[in-house]
CSV table of C-alpha atoms and ligand atoms in Angstrom, one decimal:
chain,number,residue,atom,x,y,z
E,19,UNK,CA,0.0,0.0,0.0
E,20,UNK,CA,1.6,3.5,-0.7
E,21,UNK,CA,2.4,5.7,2.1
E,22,UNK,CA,-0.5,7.7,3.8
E,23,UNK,CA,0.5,11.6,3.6
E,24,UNK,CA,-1.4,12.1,7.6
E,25,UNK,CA,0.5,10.0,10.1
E,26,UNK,CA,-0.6,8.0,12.9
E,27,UNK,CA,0.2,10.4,15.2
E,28,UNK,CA,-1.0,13.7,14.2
E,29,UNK,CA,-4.3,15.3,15.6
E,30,UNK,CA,-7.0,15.9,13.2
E,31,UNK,CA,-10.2,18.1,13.7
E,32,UNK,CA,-12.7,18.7,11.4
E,33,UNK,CA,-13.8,22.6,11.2
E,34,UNK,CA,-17.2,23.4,9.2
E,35,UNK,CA,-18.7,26.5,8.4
E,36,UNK,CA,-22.4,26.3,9.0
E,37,UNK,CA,-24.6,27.8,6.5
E,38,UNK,CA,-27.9,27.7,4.8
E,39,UNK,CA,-27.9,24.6,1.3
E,40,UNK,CA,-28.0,27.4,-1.1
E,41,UNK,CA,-24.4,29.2,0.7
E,42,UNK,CA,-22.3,25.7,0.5
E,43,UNK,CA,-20.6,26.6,-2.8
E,44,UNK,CA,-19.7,30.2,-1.3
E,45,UNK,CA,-18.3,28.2,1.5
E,46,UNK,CA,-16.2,25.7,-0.6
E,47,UNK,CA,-14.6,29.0,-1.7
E,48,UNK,CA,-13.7,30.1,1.1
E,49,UNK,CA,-12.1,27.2,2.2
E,50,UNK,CA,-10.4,27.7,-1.7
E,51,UNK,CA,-9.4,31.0,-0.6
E,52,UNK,CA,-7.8,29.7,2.6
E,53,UNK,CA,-6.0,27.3,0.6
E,54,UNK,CA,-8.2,23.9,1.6
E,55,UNK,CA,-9.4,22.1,-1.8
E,56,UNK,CA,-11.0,18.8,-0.4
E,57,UNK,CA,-13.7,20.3,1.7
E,58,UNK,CA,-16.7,18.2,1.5
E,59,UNK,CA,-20.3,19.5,1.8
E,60,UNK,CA,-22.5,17.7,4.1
E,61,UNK,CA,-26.2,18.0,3.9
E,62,UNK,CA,-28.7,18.1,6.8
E,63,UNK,CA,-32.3,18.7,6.6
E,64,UNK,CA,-33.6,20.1,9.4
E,65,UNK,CA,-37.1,20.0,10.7
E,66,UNK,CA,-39.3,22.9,11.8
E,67,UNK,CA,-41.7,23.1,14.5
E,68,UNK,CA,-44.8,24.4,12.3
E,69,UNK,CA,-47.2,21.9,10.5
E,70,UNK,CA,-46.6,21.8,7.1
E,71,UNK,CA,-49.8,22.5,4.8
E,72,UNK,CA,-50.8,19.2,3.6
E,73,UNK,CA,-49.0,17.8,1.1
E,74,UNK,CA,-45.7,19.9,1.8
E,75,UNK,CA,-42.7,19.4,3.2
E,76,UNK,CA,-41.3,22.4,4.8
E,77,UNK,CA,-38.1,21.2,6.4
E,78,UNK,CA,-35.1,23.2,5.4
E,79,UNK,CA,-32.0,22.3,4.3
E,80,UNK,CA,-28.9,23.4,5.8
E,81,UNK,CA,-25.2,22.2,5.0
E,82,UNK,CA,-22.0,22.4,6.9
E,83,UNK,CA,-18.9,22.4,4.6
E,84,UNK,CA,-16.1,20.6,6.4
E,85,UNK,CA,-12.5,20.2,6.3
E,86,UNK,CA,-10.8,17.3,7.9
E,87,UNK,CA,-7.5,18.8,8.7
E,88,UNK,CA,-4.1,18.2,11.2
E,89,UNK,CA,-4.5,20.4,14.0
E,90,UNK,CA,-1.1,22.7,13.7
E,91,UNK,CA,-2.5,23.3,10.0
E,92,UNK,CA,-6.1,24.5,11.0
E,93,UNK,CA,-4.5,27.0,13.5
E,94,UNK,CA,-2.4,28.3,10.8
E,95,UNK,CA,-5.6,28.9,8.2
E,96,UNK,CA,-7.8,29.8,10.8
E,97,UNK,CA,-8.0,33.3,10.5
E,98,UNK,CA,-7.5,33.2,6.8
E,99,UNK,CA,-10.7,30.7,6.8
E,100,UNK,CA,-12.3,32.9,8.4
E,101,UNK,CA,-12.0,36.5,6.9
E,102,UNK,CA,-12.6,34.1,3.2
E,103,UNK,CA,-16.0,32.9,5.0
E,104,UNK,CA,-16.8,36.5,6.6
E,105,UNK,CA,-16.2,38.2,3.2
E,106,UNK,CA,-17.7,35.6,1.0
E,107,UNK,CA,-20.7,34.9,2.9
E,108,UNK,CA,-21.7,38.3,4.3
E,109,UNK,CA,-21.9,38.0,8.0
E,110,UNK,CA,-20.3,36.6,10.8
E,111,UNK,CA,-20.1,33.1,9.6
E,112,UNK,CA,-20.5,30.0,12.1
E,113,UNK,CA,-17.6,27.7,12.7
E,114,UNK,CA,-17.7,24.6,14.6
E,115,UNK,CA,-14.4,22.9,15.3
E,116,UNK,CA,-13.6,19.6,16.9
E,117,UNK,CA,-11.4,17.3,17.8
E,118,UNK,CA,-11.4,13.6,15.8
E,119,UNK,CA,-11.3,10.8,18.2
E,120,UNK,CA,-7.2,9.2,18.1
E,121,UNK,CA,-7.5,7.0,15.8
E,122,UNK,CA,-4.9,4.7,12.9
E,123,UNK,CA,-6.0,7.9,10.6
E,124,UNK,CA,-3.8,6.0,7.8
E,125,UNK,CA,-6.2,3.3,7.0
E,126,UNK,CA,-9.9,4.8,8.2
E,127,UNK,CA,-10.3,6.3,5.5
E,128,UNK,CA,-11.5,2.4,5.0
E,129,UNK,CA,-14.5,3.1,6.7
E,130,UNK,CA,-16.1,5.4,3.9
E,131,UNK,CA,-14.5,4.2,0.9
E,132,UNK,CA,-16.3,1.2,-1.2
E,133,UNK,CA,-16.1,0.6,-4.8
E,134,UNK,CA,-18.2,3.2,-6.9
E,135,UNK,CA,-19.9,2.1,-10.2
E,136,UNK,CA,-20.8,4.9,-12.6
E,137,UNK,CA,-23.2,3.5,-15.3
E,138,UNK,CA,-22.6,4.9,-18.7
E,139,UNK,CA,-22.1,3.3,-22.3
E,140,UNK,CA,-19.0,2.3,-20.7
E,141,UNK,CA,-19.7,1.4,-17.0
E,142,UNK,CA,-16.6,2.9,-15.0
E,143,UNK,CA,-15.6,1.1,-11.6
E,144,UNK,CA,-13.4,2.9,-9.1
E,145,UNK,CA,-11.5,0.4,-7.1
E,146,UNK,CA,-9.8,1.5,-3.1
E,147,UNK,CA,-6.9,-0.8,-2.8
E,148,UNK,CA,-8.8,-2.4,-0.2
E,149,UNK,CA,-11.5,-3.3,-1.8
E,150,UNK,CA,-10.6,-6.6,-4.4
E,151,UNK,CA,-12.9,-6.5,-7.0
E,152,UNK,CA,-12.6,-8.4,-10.0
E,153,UNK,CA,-13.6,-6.8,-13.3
E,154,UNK,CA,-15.9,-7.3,-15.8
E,155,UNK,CA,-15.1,-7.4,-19.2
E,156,UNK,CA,-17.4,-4.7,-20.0
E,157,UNK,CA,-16.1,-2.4,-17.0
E,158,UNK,CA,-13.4,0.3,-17.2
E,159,UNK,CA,-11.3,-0.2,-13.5
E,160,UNK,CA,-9.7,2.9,-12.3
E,161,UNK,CA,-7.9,2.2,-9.0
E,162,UNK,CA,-7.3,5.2,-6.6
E,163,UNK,CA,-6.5,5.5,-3.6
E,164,UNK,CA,-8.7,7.6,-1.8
E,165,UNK,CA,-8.1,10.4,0.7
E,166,UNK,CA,-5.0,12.3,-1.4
E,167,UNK,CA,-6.8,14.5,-3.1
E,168,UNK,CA,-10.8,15.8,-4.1
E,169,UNK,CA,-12.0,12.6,-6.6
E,170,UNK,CA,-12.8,9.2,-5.1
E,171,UNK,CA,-16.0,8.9,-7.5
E,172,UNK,CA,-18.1,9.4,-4.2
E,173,UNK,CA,-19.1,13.0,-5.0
E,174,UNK,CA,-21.6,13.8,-7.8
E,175,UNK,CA,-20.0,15.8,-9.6
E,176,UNK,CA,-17.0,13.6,-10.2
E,177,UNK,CA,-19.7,10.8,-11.3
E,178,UNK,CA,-21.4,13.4,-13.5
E,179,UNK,CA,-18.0,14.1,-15.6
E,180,UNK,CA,-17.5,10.3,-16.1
E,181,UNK,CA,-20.5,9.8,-17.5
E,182,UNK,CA,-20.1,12.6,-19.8
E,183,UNK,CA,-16.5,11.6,-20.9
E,184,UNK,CA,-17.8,7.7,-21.4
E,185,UNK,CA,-20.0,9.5,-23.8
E,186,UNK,CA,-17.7,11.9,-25.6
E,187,UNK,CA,-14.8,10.0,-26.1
E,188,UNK,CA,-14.6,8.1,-29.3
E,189,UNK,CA,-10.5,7.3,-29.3
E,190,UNK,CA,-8.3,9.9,-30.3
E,191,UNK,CA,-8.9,12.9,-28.5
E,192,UNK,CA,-6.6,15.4,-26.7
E,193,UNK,CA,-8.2,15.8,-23.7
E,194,UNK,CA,-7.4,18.6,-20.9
E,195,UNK,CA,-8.5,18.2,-17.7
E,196,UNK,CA,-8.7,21.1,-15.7
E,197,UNK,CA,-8.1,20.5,-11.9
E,198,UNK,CA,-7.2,17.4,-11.9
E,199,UNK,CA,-7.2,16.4,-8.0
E,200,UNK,CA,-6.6,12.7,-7.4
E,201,UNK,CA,-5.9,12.5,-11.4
E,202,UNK,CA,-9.7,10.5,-11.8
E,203,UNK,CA,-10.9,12.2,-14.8
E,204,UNK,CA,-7.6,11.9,-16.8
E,205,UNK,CA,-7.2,8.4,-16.4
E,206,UNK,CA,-10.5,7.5,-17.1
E,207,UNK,CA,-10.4,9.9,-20.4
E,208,UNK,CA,-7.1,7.8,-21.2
E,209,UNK,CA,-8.7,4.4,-20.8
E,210,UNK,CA,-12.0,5.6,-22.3
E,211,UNK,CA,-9.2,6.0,-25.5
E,212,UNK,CA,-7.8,9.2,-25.2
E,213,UNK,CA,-4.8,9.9,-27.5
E,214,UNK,CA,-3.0,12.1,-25.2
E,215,UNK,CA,-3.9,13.7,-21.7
E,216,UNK,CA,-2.8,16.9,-20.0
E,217,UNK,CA,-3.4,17.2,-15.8
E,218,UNK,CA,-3.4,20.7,-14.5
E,219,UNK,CA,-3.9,21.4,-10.8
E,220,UNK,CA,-3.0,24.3,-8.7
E,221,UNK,CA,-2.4,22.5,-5.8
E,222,UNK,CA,0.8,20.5,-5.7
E,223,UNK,CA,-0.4,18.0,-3.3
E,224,UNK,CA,-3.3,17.4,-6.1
E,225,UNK,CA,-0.5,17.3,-8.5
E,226,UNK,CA,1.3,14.5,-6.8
E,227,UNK,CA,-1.9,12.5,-5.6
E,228,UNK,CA,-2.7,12.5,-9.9
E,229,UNK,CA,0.7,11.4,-10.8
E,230,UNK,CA,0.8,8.8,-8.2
E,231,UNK,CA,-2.7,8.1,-9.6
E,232,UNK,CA,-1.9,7.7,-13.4
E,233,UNK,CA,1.1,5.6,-12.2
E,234,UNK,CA,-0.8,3.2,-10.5
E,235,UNK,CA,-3.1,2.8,-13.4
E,236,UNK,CA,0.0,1.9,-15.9
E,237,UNK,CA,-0.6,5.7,-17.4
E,238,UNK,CA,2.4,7.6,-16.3
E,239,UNK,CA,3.5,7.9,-20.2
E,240,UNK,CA,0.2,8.7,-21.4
E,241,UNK,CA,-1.2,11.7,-18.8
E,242,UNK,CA,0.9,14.5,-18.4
E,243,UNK,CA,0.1,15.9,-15.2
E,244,UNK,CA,1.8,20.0,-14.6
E,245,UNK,CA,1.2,22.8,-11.7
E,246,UNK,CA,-0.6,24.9,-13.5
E,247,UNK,CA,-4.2,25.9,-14.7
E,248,UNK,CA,-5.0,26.3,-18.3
E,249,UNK,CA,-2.2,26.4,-20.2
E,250,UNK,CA,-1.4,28.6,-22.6
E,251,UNK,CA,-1.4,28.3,-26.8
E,252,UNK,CA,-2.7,25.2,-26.3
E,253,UNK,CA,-5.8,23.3,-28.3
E,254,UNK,CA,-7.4,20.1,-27.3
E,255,UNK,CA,-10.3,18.2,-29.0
E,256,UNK,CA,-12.0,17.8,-25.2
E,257,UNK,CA,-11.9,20.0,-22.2
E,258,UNK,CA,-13.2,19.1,-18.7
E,259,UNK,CA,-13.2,21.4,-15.4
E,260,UNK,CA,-14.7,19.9,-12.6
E,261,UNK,CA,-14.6,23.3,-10.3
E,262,UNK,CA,-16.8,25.8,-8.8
E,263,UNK,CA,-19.3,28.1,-10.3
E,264,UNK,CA,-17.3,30.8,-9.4
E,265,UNK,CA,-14.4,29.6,-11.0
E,266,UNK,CA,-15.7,28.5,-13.9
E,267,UNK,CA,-17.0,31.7,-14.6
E,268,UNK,CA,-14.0,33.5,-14.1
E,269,UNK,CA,-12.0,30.9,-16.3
E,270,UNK,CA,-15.0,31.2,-19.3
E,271,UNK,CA,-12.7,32.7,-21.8
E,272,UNK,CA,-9.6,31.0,-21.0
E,273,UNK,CA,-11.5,27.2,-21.0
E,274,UNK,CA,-12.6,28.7,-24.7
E,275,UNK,CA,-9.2,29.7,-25.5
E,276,UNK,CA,-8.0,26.2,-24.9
E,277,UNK,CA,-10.6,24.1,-27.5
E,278,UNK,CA,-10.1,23.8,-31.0
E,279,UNK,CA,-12.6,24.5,-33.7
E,280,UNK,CA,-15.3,21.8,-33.1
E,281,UNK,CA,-13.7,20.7,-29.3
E,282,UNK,CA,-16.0,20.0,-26.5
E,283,UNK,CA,-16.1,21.3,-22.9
E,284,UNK,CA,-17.8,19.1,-19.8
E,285,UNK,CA,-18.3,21.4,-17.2
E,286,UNK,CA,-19.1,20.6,-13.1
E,287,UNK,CA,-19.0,21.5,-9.8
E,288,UNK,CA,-22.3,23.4,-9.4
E,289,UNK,CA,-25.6,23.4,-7.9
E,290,UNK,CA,-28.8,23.6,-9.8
E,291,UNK,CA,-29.6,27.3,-8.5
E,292,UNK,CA,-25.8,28.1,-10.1
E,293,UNK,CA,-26.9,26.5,-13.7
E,294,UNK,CA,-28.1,29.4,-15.2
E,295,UNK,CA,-25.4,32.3,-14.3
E,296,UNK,CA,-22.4,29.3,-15.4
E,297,UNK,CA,-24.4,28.3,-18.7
E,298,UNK,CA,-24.3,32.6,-19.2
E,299,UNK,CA,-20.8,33.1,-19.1
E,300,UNK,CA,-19.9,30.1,-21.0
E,301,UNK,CA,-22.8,30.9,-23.9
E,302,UNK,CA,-21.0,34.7,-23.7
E,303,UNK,CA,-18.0,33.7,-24.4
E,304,UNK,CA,-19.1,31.8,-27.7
E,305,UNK,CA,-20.1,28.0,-26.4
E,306,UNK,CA,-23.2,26.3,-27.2
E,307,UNK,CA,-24.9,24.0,-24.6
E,308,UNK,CA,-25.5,20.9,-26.0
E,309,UNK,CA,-26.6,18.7,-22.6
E,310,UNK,CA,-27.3,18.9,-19.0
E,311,UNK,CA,-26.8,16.5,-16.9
E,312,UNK,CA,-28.2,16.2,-13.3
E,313,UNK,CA,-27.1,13.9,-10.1
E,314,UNK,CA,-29.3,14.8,-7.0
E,315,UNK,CA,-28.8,18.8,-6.8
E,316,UNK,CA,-25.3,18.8,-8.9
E,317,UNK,CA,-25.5,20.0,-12.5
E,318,UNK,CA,-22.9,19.0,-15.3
E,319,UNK,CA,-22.9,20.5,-19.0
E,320,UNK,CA,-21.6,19.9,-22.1
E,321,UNK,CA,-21.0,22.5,-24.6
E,322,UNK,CA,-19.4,22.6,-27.9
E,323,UNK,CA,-17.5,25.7,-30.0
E,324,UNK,CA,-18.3,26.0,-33.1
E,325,UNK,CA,-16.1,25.0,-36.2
E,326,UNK,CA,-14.2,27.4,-37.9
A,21,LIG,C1,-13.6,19.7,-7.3
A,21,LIG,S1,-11.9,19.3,-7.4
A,21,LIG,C2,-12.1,18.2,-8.9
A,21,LIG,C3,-11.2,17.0,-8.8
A,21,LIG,C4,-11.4,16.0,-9.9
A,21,LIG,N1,-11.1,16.6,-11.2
A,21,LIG,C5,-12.8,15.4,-9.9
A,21,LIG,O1,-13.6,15.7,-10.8
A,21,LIG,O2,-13.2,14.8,-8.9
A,21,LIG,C6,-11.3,20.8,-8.1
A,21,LIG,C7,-9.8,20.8,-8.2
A,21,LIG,O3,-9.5,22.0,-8.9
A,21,LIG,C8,-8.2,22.6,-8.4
A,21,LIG,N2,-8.2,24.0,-8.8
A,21,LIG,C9,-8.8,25.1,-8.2
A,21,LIG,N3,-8.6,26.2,-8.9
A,21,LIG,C10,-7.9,25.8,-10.0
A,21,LIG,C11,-7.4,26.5,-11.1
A,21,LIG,N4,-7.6,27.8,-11.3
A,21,LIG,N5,-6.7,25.9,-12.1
A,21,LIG,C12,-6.5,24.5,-11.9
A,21,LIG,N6,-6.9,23.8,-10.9
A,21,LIG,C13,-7.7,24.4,-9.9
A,21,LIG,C14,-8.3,22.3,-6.9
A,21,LIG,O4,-7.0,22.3,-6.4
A,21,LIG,C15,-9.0,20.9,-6.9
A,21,LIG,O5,-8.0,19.9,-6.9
């Protein structure tokens, strides 16, 4: 098994910023803007005390966006977290911080880790090393190790670009893959039969979780993975960004910039009540929307550019 980047004996909390289901993204941001890329958005539905009116359901939905973090490294982005949460979200946001029981922190990530099937015209399978599972001939096996990086398959909008990419690549492609994280969507885009495969992450631990990724796969020739964000001069036939809303708005005219004539663009990351303001900016800058996809409350989209 490879090494596990939090040792045994460091102390993890996990901090969350409390906030209403529509604020989560904001919140993912501004654990972005403290420099945290894995936080994970938990749902809660919470019940109220009035009746509802027959037939309704008038529980609300609240989230908490945590971060599961070594303690020395929360107290060093605390006050960055929260000046990004204060700014972002408008008010004094709520921040609950606790201490994880002690724990072999190298191997529970067991606990929440299974195998993840994604149905598509090719079914893709992501296998944890502890998980044997013996494939199918019809399957497409990616095997990750979980925990390094954002993209075990267990969020929706990882599972909404995989579908999409089973669906768009024919064989051939060059295919970009913005914000790469553990590396899932390139190696599945180079076993789906991509010709050639860029990796960009900002992050440098993302950066090594991919490689380490696309090594374990047998792709380290095929998927070059670089610390960067969309490079420049470049043209591919397939472009896929699995950020935020925010960030995909900001990077409309640069994820343009980097298709060819004809090249495609899977886009995710966002909520449904984000769909319209994203599908905007990337119609403005010359795209047209050719699918949406849906997964609970995540949105994906495809969109192609014309030909010139
Ligand atoms: C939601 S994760 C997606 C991971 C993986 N592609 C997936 O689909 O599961 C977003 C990733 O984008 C990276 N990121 C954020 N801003 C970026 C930027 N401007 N350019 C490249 N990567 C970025 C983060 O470090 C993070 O690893």
């Amino acid at each position: 098994m490879e090494p596990s980047t939090i040792s045994r004996s460091s102390t993890l909390v996990r901090a969350a910023i409390a906030v209403d289901g529509t604020q989560a993204e904001l919140a993912v941001a501004a654990w972005e803007l403290a420099g945290v890329y894995n936080s994970s958005v938990e749902y809660l539905l919470e019940e109220t005390t009035e009746e509802p009116w027959p037939g309704h359901d008038n529980r609300t939905e609240r989230a908490e966006v945590a971060a599961y973090l070594p303690a020395q490294q929360w107290h060093q982005l605390e006050p960055a977290a929260r000046d990004a949460a204060a700014d972002l979200l408008g008010s004094e946001p709520l921040f609950s911080v606790k201490r994880l029981p002690d724990r072999d922190w190298r191997t529970a990530w067991h606990d929440h880790f299974d195998i993840v099937r994604v149905p598509g015209p090719t079914t893709i399978v992501i296998r944890p090393p502890h998980k044997p599972h013996k494939a199918d001939a019809d399957e497409l096996v990616i095997d990750l190790v979980p925990g390094l990086a954002f993209g075990t398959g267990q969020h929706q909008s990882t599972r909404l670009c995989l579908r999409l990419l089973s669906e768009q690549i024919r064989g051939g492609e060059r295919v970009l893959d913005v914000g790469t994280g553990s590396g899932i969507l390139a190696v599945a885009a180079a076993k789906l039969g991509a010709a050639a495969v860029t990796a960009t992450d900002i992050d440098p631990l993302a950066v090594d979780a991919a490689r380490q990724t696309a090594r374990r796969n047998g792709l380290a020739g095929r998927i070059d993975v670089r610390e960067a964000s969309i490079p420049d001069g470049e043209r591919y036939d397939l472009v896929i960004a699995n950020l935020t809303a925010d960030l995909l708005q900001l990077l409309a005219a640069d994820l343009v910039a980097a298709l060819g004539s004809g090249g495609r663009l899977i886009v995710s990351g966002l909520i449904e009540p984000r769909l319209g303001e994203v599908r905007e900016s990337l119609e403005g800058v010359g795209l047209e929307l050719l699918a949406v996809e849906p997964e609970d409350d995540w949105r994906g989209m495809l969109f192609s550019k014309s030909r010139l």
